[in-house]
Amino acid sequence: MQELISFAEEFPSDDLLPLETVREAAAHVLIGSSDELLRNKSDCAEGFMPLRIKLCARLGARGQQTDPRQMMIASCPLRAIDLLGRTVTVPGDVVLVENPACAMALSLFNLLGLRVIAVDCDEHGMIADELDRHIRQFHPKFIYIAPALGAPAGRIWSLARRNEAVDLCSRSGVLMIEDDSREGLKYQRRRVPGEWYSPAAKTDSEWVVSIGALTRTAAPALKTGWITGPEAIIRMLAQTKRVVDAWPDELEQLILDSILENTNLDAVIDRVAEGSDLRMRELERLLRLEALDGLSWHTPQGGASLWLKLPEGLDGEALLKAAMRQGVAITSGARFFAGAQQRNTVRLNAGIWDDVETAVGVSRFASAVREFLARC
């Protein structure tokens, strides 16, 4: 039986990740700091203070000045979104999202009983006139955006478009949640200063809360994320966390603190981004060689995911089943839409396999597409 090649994973390949660094940090915490580990029980819902200080220093070095009192640690980025949703909404409230948007966030909002409405986007981000119209019409509790490499398309917003969104939310009294957890994986060739959004270019606003993490960039085994925002909101989130997180993640926080203390993390993240970029180029090259009629995509600005538009009439869910029969897994695009689903879309992850395996996977994917096209 042939080995399944999965283009459905979200994380970079293990060979790009600092696995030994994580092992050493875990050993240091478990052996050398065992007393500290035993003492640090969850009397502070905001998280381990030394870790918050290091993270704020890291953000500050990149131009994003943050006080530790304006930060709370969360067990993972999705948990950060969950805490925000539980704190500021009740079932039936409206939230606005990009179109398409992160599938896990959409599922979470549905579980919270929220009414999720998509706002049209272009290559620069959420269209300001559409956002303004939706705010006036639906009076949302918050908008959720990922302006730096948001799933599934790996798009980076223009700085002007992001600032327009901040202005609209500030004038309307609507909270804006920015998910920057993928930001570190921008490709070097795409880093144009001043024109495109980056967390360092943020303007302060009492209506903006940001989510960060290293899960997708340097340490997938450590799910720990963080939330930054006005102190009043952080205090509210801490109250919610005390209720819903009975067993917080002290061990992961201590390990991440050790990594930040002893590792050149920027070099690690740059290596992961460079490796993801090379594998993305190879995936695109192989797809072009297959010359599949009607298949199109935009080269992402970072990350490991390629968002594909399929030929007309080809359904992503049906293609997934055909692809699995060929021995390759893909992600159907329908799950990334809050409104009308664009069913002729799929996502492929470029970061998991080496060039040989990627070539085999693309060949199998192309065979599945041709199988469908032959029926049309």
Tab-separated table of C-alpha atoms in Angstrom:
chain	number	residue	atom	x	y	z
A	1	MET	CA	0.000	0.000	0.000
A	2	GLN	CA	1.391	3.404	-0.992
A	3	GLU	CA	2.284	5.929	1.691
A	4	LEU	CA	-0.197	8.762	2.086
A	5	ILE	CA	1.345	12.148	1.309
A	6	SER	CA	-0.507	14.824	3.229
A	7	PHE	CA	-0.693	18.399	2.017
A	8	ALA	CA	-3.265	19.027	4.758
A	9	GLU	CA	-0.854	19.749	7.632
A	10	GLU	CA	-0.568	23.310	8.966
A	11	PHE	CA	2.900	23.302	10.491
A	12	PRO	CA	6.417	23.427	9.007
A	13	SER	CA	8.468	20.289	8.528
A	14	ASP	CA	10.326	18.905	11.543
A	15	ASP	CA	13.687	19.343	9.795
A	16	LEU	CA	13.146	23.128	9.834
A	17	LEU	CA	12.287	23.275	13.525
A	18	PRO	CA	14.595	23.608	16.568
A	19	LEU	CA	13.515	20.343	18.164
A	20	GLU	CA	16.760	19.906	20.103
A	21	THR	CA	16.399	23.421	21.512
A	22	VAL	CA	12.955	22.539	22.825
A	23	ARG	CA	14.278	19.301	24.352
A	24	GLU	CA	17.097	21.147	26.111
A	25	ALA	CA	14.746	23.802	27.441
A	26	ALA	CA	12.321	21.160	28.728
A	27	ALA	CA	15.153	19.270	30.433
A	28	HIS	CA	16.418	22.507	32.016
A	29	VAL	CA	12.972	23.263	33.431
A	30	LEU	CA	12.223	19.737	34.641
A	31	ILE	CA	15.639	19.084	36.181
A	32	GLY	CA	17.300	22.406	36.976
A	33	SER	CA	14.214	24.404	37.873
A	34	SER	CA	11.999	21.830	39.516
A	35	ASP	CA	11.513	23.913	42.670
A	36	GLU	CA	10.467	26.911	40.601
A	37	LEU	CA	8.034	24.720	38.685
A	38	LEU	CA	6.460	23.477	41.916
A	39	ARG	CA	6.130	27.008	43.301
A	40	ASN	CA	4.542	28.598	40.250
A	41	LYS	CA	0.956	27.535	40.666
A	42	SER	CA	-1.783	29.516	38.989
A	43	ASP	CA	-2.160	32.475	41.325
A	44	CYS	CA	-1.658	34.806	38.342
A	45	ALA	CA	-4.135	34.278	35.534
A	46	GLU	CA	-2.214	36.713	33.345
A	47	GLY	CA	0.683	34.235	33.182
A	48	PHE	CA	4.274	33.754	34.331
A	49	MET	CA	5.649	37.271	34.808
A	50	PRO	CA	9.263	36.594	33.659
A	51	LEU	CA	7.867	35.174	30.419
A	52	ARG	CA	5.646	38.210	29.894
A	53	ILE	CA	8.613	40.513	30.494
A	54	LYS	CA	10.705	38.651	27.884
A	55	LEU	CA	7.881	38.624	25.341
A	56	CYS	CA	7.247	42.335	25.836
A	57	ALA	CA	10.968	43.023	25.406
A	58	ARG	CA	10.917	41.001	22.205
A	59	LEU	CA	7.914	42.922	20.903
A	60	GLY	CA	9.504	46.210	21.948
A	61	ALA	CA	12.695	45.415	20.046
A	62	ARG	CA	10.542	45.105	16.938
A	63	GLY	CA	8.831	48.444	17.532
A	64	GLN	CA	5.718	47.224	19.346
A	65	GLN	CA	5.970	48.778	22.800
A	66	THR	CA	3.994	46.725	25.333
A	67	ASP	CA	3.897	46.708	29.120
A	68	PRO	CA	3.663	43.277	30.837
A	69	ARG	CA	0.437	44.499	32.445
A	70	GLN	CA	-0.983	44.740	28.921
A	71	MET	CA	-0.284	41.076	28.195
A	72	MET	CA	-1.876	37.789	29.179
A	73	ILE	CA	-0.586	34.300	28.389
A	74	ALA	CA	-3.011	31.820	26.836
A	75	SER	CA	-2.594	28.078	26.384
A	76	CYS	CA	-2.755	28.458	22.569
A	77	PRO	CA	-3.814	31.052	19.976
A	78	LEU	CA	-7.237	29.440	19.584
A	79	ARG	CA	-7.721	29.584	23.354
A	80	ALA	CA	-6.893	33.284	23.202
A	81	ILE	CA	-9.673	33.782	20.651
A	82	ASP	CA	-12.004	31.687	22.811
A	83	LEU	CA	-11.292	33.790	25.912
A	84	LEU	CA	-11.969	36.978	23.982
A	85	GLY	CA	-15.202	35.581	22.598
A	86	ARG	CA	-16.409	34.425	26.017
A	87	THR	CA	-15.514	37.764	27.587
A	88	VAL	CA	-17.072	40.267	25.182
A	89	THR	CA	-19.977	38.399	23.554
A	90	VAL	CA	-23.132	36.464	24.312
A	91	PRO	CA	-24.801	33.932	21.988
A	92	GLY	CA	-26.504	35.681	19.101
A	93	ASP	CA	-23.995	38.541	18.867
A	94	VAL	CA	-22.564	39.375	15.454
A	95	VAL	CA	-18.862	39.155	14.626
A	96	LEU	CA	-17.254	40.121	11.324
A	97	VAL	CA	-14.478	38.119	9.672
A	98	GLU	CA	-12.414	38.131	6.505
A	99	ASN	CA	-13.563	36.195	3.471
A	100	PRO	CA	-12.052	33.571	3.529
A	101	ALA	CA	-10.934	33.225	7.166
A	102	CYS	CA	-9.302	30.787	9.593
A	103	ALA	CA	-11.457	27.651	9.678
A	104	MET	CA	-10.735	26.881	13.347
A	105	ALA	CA	-11.770	30.388	14.392
A	106	LEU	CA	-14.997	30.076	12.402
A	107	SER	CA	-15.782	26.768	14.112
A	108	LEU	CA	-15.091	28.307	17.511
A	109	PHE	CA	-17.390	31.272	16.860
A	110	ASN	CA	-20.142	28.863	15.847
A	111	LEU	CA	-19.649	26.873	19.060
A	112	LEU	CA	-20.020	30.122	21.028
A	113	GLY	CA	-23.346	30.716	19.308
A	114	LEU	CA	-22.175	33.820	17.461
A	115	ARG	CA	-23.546	35.048	14.147
A	116	VAL	CA	-20.528	35.152	11.844
A	117	ILE	CA	-20.671	37.444	8.815
A	118	ALA	CA	-17.931	37.669	6.198
A	119	VAL	CA	-16.654	40.941	4.742
A	120	ASP	CA	-15.275	40.903	1.209
A	121	CYS	CA	-11.515	41.209	0.806
A	122	ASP	CA	-9.051	41.828	-1.995
A	123	GLU	CA	-5.273	41.397	-2.177
A	124	HIS	CA	-4.810	44.374	0.188
A	125	GLY	CA	-7.121	43.099	2.948
A	126	MET	CA	-10.661	43.778	4.047
A	127	ILE	CA	-12.356	46.324	1.767
A	128	ALA	CA	-12.912	49.449	3.881
A	129	ASP	CA	-16.246	50.484	2.341
A	130	GLU	CA	-17.608	46.977	2.861
A	131	LEU	CA	-16.393	46.932	6.469
A	132	ASP	CA	-18.012	50.319	7.100
A	133	ARG	CA	-21.304	49.109	5.609
A	134	HIS	CA	-21.274	45.913	7.671
A	135	ILE	CA	-20.514	47.779	10.902
A	136	ARG	CA	-23.416	50.159	10.287
A	137	GLN	CA	-25.793	47.374	9.328
A	138	PHE	CA	-24.939	44.623	11.815
A	139	HIS	CA	-23.423	46.439	14.860
A	140	PRO	CA	-20.863	43.679	15.566
A	141	LYS	CA	-19.260	43.047	18.941
A	142	PHE	CA	-15.878	42.599	17.287
A	143	ILE	CA	-14.123	41.980	14.000
A	144	TYR	CA	-11.588	39.176	13.746
A	145	ILE	CA	-8.773	39.619	11.232
A	146	ALA	CA	-5.370	38.112	10.505
A	147	PRO	CA	-3.553	40.901	8.654
A	148	ALA	CA	-0.206	39.100	8.678
A	149	LEU	CA	-0.412	35.832	6.724
A	150	GLY	CA	-3.976	34.961	7.602
A	151	ALA	CA	-5.313	31.491	6.794
A	152	PRO	CA	-5.861	30.152	4.250
A	153	ALA	CA	-4.398	32.472	1.618
A	154	GLY	CA	-1.194	33.741	3.296
A	155	ARG	CA	-2.165	37.332	2.573
A	156	ILE	CA	-0.521	40.372	4.173
A	157	TRP	CA	-2.735	43.434	4.426
A	158	SER	CA	-1.519	46.766	3.200
A	159	LEU	CA	-0.701	49.109	6.065
A	160	ALA	CA	-3.187	51.663	4.733
A	161	ARG	CA	-6.009	49.098	4.682
A	162	ARG	CA	-5.245	47.967	8.220
A	163	ASN	CA	-5.210	51.557	9.491
A	164	GLU	CA	-8.555	52.203	7.799
A	165	ALA	CA	-9.998	49.249	9.708
A	166	VAL	CA	-8.582	50.557	12.995
A	167	ASP	CA	-10.104	53.966	12.325
A	168	LEU	CA	-13.526	52.499	11.500
A	169	CYS	CA	-13.530	50.333	14.632
A	170	SER	CA	-12.352	53.179	16.867
A	171	ARG	CA	-15.019	55.565	15.575
A	172	SER	CA	-17.722	52.900	15.889
A	173	GLY	CA	-16.676	51.496	19.266
A	174	VAL	CA	-16.081	48.011	17.858
A	175	LEU	CA	-13.289	45.795	19.188
A	176	MET	CA	-10.774	44.626	16.594
A	177	ILE	CA	-9.009	41.317	17.259
A	178	GLU	CA	-5.797	40.925	15.255
A	179	ASP	CA	-4.373	37.426	14.986
A	180	ASP	CA	-0.628	37.813	14.339
A	181	SER	CA	0.290	34.235	15.287
A	182	ARG	CA	1.656	33.468	11.780
A	183	GLU	CA	3.460	36.790	11.298
A	184	GLY	CA	7.004	35.482	11.681
A	185	LEU	CA	6.812	33.374	8.513
A	186	LYS	CA	6.907	36.263	6.029
A	187	TYR	CA	9.236	35.489	3.156
A	188	GLN	CA	12.334	37.684	2.996
A	189	ARG	CA	11.641	38.523	-0.667
A	190	ARG	CA	8.246	39.895	0.365
A	191	ARG	CA	9.368	42.130	3.232
A	192	VAL	CA	8.746	45.581	1.785
A	193	PRO	CA	9.019	48.135	4.632
A	194	GLY	CA	6.371	50.781	5.026
A	195	GLU	CA	3.897	49.445	2.465
A	196	TRP	CA	2.622	46.273	4.099
A	197	TYR	CA	1.275	45.592	7.559
A	198	SER	CA	3.531	44.332	10.332
A	199	PRO	CA	2.972	44.376	14.104
A	200	ALA	CA	5.812	46.899	14.410
A	201	ALA	CA	3.796	49.368	12.311
A	202	LYS	CA	0.792	49.323	14.625
A	203	THR	CA	-0.820	52.497	15.871
A	204	ASP	CA	-2.095	52.381	19.435
A	205	SER	CA	-5.852	52.107	19.917
A	206	GLU	CA	-8.009	51.208	22.871
A	207	TRP	CA	-10.125	49.149	20.466
A	208	VAL	CA	-7.379	46.780	19.260
A	209	VAL	CA	-6.355	43.489	20.851
A	210	SER	CA	-3.592	41.337	19.318
A	211	ILE	CA	-2.838	37.628	19.503
A	212	GLY	CA	0.665	36.238	19.104
A	213	ALA	CA	2.384	32.841	19.299
A	214	LEU	CA	5.456	30.891	18.259
A	215	THR	CA	3.494	27.718	17.518
A	216	ARG	CA	3.555	28.092	13.751
A	217	THR	CA	7.031	29.564	13.488
A	218	ALA	CA	9.478	27.967	15.902
A	219	ALA	CA	7.927	25.560	18.389
A	220	PRO	CA	4.716	23.743	17.345
A	221	ALA	CA	4.992	21.490	20.399
A	222	LEU	CA	4.584	24.577	22.599
A	223	LYS	CA	1.073	25.840	21.978
A	224	THR	CA	1.450	28.849	24.277
A	225	GLY	CA	0.164	32.125	22.877
A	226	TRP	CA	-0.389	35.609	24.235
A	227	ILE	CA	-2.847	38.470	24.082
A	228	THR	CA	-1.869	42.136	24.186
A	229	GLY	CA	-4.240	45.042	24.601
A	230	PRO	CA	-5.495	47.721	26.965
A	231	GLU	CA	-5.084	46.883	30.656
A	232	ALA	CA	-8.844	47.022	31.252
A	233	ILE	CA	-9.462	44.303	28.668
A	234	ILE	CA	-6.588	42.172	29.975
A	235	ARG	CA	-8.113	42.336	33.475
A	236	MET	CA	-11.479	41.210	32.093
A	237	LEU	CA	-9.823	38.349	30.219
A	238	ALA	CA	-7.988	37.277	33.369
A	239	GLN	CA	-11.304	36.995	35.196
A	240	THR	CA	-12.686	34.801	32.440
A	241	LYS	CA	-9.546	32.676	32.416
A	242	ARG	CA	-9.803	32.016	36.144
A	243	VAL	CA	-13.235	30.497	35.528
A	244	VAL	CA	-12.624	28.445	32.376
A	245	ASP	CA	-8.946	27.425	32.772
A	246	ALA	CA	-8.800	25.366	35.938
A	247	TRP	CA	-5.417	23.855	34.988
A	248	PRO	CA	-3.248	26.498	33.336
A	249	ASP	CA	-0.117	25.718	31.364
A	250	GLU	CA	2.717	26.622	33.756
A	251	LEU	CA	5.106	23.978	32.400
A	252	GLU	CA	4.875	25.179	28.788
A	253	GLN	CA	5.270	28.764	29.947
A	254	LEU	CA	8.476	27.905	31.810
A	255	ILE	CA	9.867	26.011	28.809
A	256	LEU	CA	9.100	28.916	26.484
A	257	ASP	CA	10.690	31.282	28.982
A	258	SER	CA	13.849	29.151	28.918
A	259	ILE	CA	13.907	29.167	25.102
A	260	LEU	CA	13.605	32.945	25.014
A	261	GLU	CA	16.411	33.215	27.569
A	262	ASN	CA	18.888	30.951	25.782
A	263	THR	CA	18.064	30.921	22.050
A	264	ASN	CA	18.486	33.307	19.134
A	265	LEU	CA	14.845	32.941	18.205
A	266	ASP	CA	14.959	35.361	15.286
A	267	ALA	CA	17.544	33.182	13.557
A	268	VAL	CA	15.352	30.122	14.097
A	269	ILE	CA	12.257	31.827	12.693
A	270	ASP	CA	14.184	33.193	9.700
A	271	ARG	CA	15.405	29.667	8.935
A	272	VAL	CA	11.857	28.286	9.089
A	273	ALA	CA	10.593	31.116	6.848
A	274	GLU	CA	13.428	30.588	4.348
A	275	GLY	CA	12.820	26.846	4.237
A	276	SER	CA	9.075	27.346	3.789
A	277	ASP	CA	9.753	29.817	0.975
A	278	LEU	CA	11.972	27.352	-0.911
A	279	ARG	CA	9.411	24.586	-0.580
A	280	MET	CA	6.627	26.894	-1.695
A	281	ARG	CA	8.584	27.797	-4.827
A	282	GLU	CA	9.056	24.097	-5.580
A	283	LEU	CA	5.364	23.336	-5.048
A	284	GLU	CA	4.404	26.149	-7.418
A	285	ARG	CA	6.947	25.007	-10.016
A	286	LEU	CA	5.565	21.470	-9.975
A	287	LEU	CA	1.990	22.667	-10.287
A	288	ARG	CA	2.903	24.813	-13.298
A	289	LEU	CA	4.549	21.802	-14.962
A	290	GLU	CA	1.306	19.861	-14.599
A	291	ALA	CA	-0.463	22.583	-16.673
A	292	LEU	CA	-3.928	21.853	-15.247
A	293	ASP	CA	-6.523	23.844	-17.183
A	294	GLY	CA	-8.423	26.295	-14.991
A	295	LEU	CA	-6.222	25.877	-11.894
A	296	SER	CA	-5.062	29.244	-10.483
A	297	TRP	CA	-3.487	30.780	-7.402
A	298	HIS	CA	-1.680	33.834	-6.066
A	299	THR	CA	1.818	33.311	-4.679
A	300	PRO	CA	1.512	33.729	-0.894
A	301	GLN	CA	3.566	36.313	0.983
A	302	GLY	CA	4.631	33.865	3.650
A	303	GLY	CA	3.788	30.667	5.473
A	304	ALA	CA	3.506	27.178	4.044
A	305	SER	CA	-0.026	27.116	2.613
A	306	LEU	CA	-1.008	27.565	-1.034
A	307	TRP	CA	-4.637	28.554	-1.715
A	308	LEU	CA	-5.870	27.157	-5.022
A	309	LYS	CA	-8.898	27.985	-7.118
A	310	LEU	CA	-10.027	24.898	-8.992
A	311	PRO	CA	-11.476	24.714	-12.498
A	312	GLU	CA	-15.153	25.664	-12.667
A	313	GLY	CA	-17.460	22.849	-11.660
A	314	LEU	CA	-14.852	21.077	-9.576
A	315	ASP	CA	-15.910	20.722	-5.924
A	316	GLY	CA	-13.159	20.745	-3.313
A	317	GLU	CA	-14.899	18.242	-1.017
A	318	ALA	CA	-15.367	15.786	-3.864
A	319	LEU	CA	-11.786	16.323	-5.015
A	320	LEU	CA	-10.567	15.534	-1.495
A	321	LYS	CA	-12.138	12.079	-1.700
A	322	ALA	CA	-10.645	11.462	-5.143
A	323	ALA	CA	-7.242	12.709	-3.959
A	324	MET	CA	-7.309	10.349	-0.977
A	325	ARG	CA	-7.888	7.447	-3.380
A	326	GLN	CA	-4.781	8.599	-5.248
A	327	GLY	CA	-2.777	8.674	-1.987
A	328	VAL	CA	-2.619	12.407	-1.285
A	329	ALA	CA	-4.497	14.435	1.340
A	330	ILE	CA	-5.601	18.038	0.768
A	331	THR	CA	-7.825	20.509	2.624
A	332	SER	CA	-11.156	21.460	1.106
A	333	GLY	CA	-11.644	25.230	0.888
A	334	ALA	CA	-15.332	25.319	1.825
A	335	ARG	CA	-14.567	25.260	5.570
A	336	PHE	CA	-12.786	28.647	5.357
A	337	PHE	CA	-15.926	30.593	4.420
A	338	ALA	CA	-18.452	32.062	6.845
A	339	GLY	CA	-20.945	33.006	4.146
A	340	ALA	CA	-21.478	31.624	0.682
A	341	GLN	CA	-18.883	28.909	0.223
A	342	GLN	CA	-16.538	28.949	-2.740
A	343	ARG	CA	-16.551	25.209	-3.178
A	344	ASN	CA	-14.034	25.172	-6.039
A	345	THR	CA	-11.144	25.899	-3.655
A	346	VAL	CA	-8.548	23.801	-1.807
A	347	ARG	CA	-5.456	24.430	0.299
A	348	LEU	CA	-2.125	22.640	-0.024
A	349	ASN	CA	0.665	22.797	2.547
A	350	ALA	CA	4.136	23.099	1.042
A	351	GLY	CA	6.229	22.797	4.177
A	352	ILE	CA	6.055	19.145	5.210
A	353	TRP	CA	7.765	17.109	2.494
A	354	ASP	CA	11.104	17.119	0.703
A	355	ASP	CA	11.307	17.775	-3.046
A	356	VAL	CA	10.954	14.115	-4.059
A	357	GLU	CA	7.882	13.512	-1.902
A	358	THR	CA	6.366	16.827	-2.958
A	359	ALA	CA	6.758	15.832	-6.602
A	360	VAL	CA	4.966	12.540	-5.957
A	361	GLY	CA	2.201	14.336	-4.056
A	362	VAL	CA	1.671	16.914	-6.803
A	363	SER	CA	1.541	14.153	-9.421
A	364	ARG	CA	-1.168	12.368	-7.429
A	365	PHE	CA	-3.083	15.614	-6.903
A	366	ALA	CA	-2.933	16.343	-10.637
A	367	SER	CA	-4.198	12.842	-11.414
A	368	ALA	CA	-7.199	13.428	-9.145
A	369	VAL	CA	-7.949	16.757	-10.858
A	370	ARG	CA	-7.673	15.197	-14.319
A	371	GLU	CA	-9.978	12.382	-13.230
A	372	PHE	CA	-12.659	14.985	-12.520
A	373	LEU	CA	-11.984	17.070	-15.628
A	374	ALA	CA	-12.377	13.967	-17.782
A	375	ARG	CA	-15.963	13.625	-16.566
A	376	CYS	CA	-16.898	17.183	-17.545
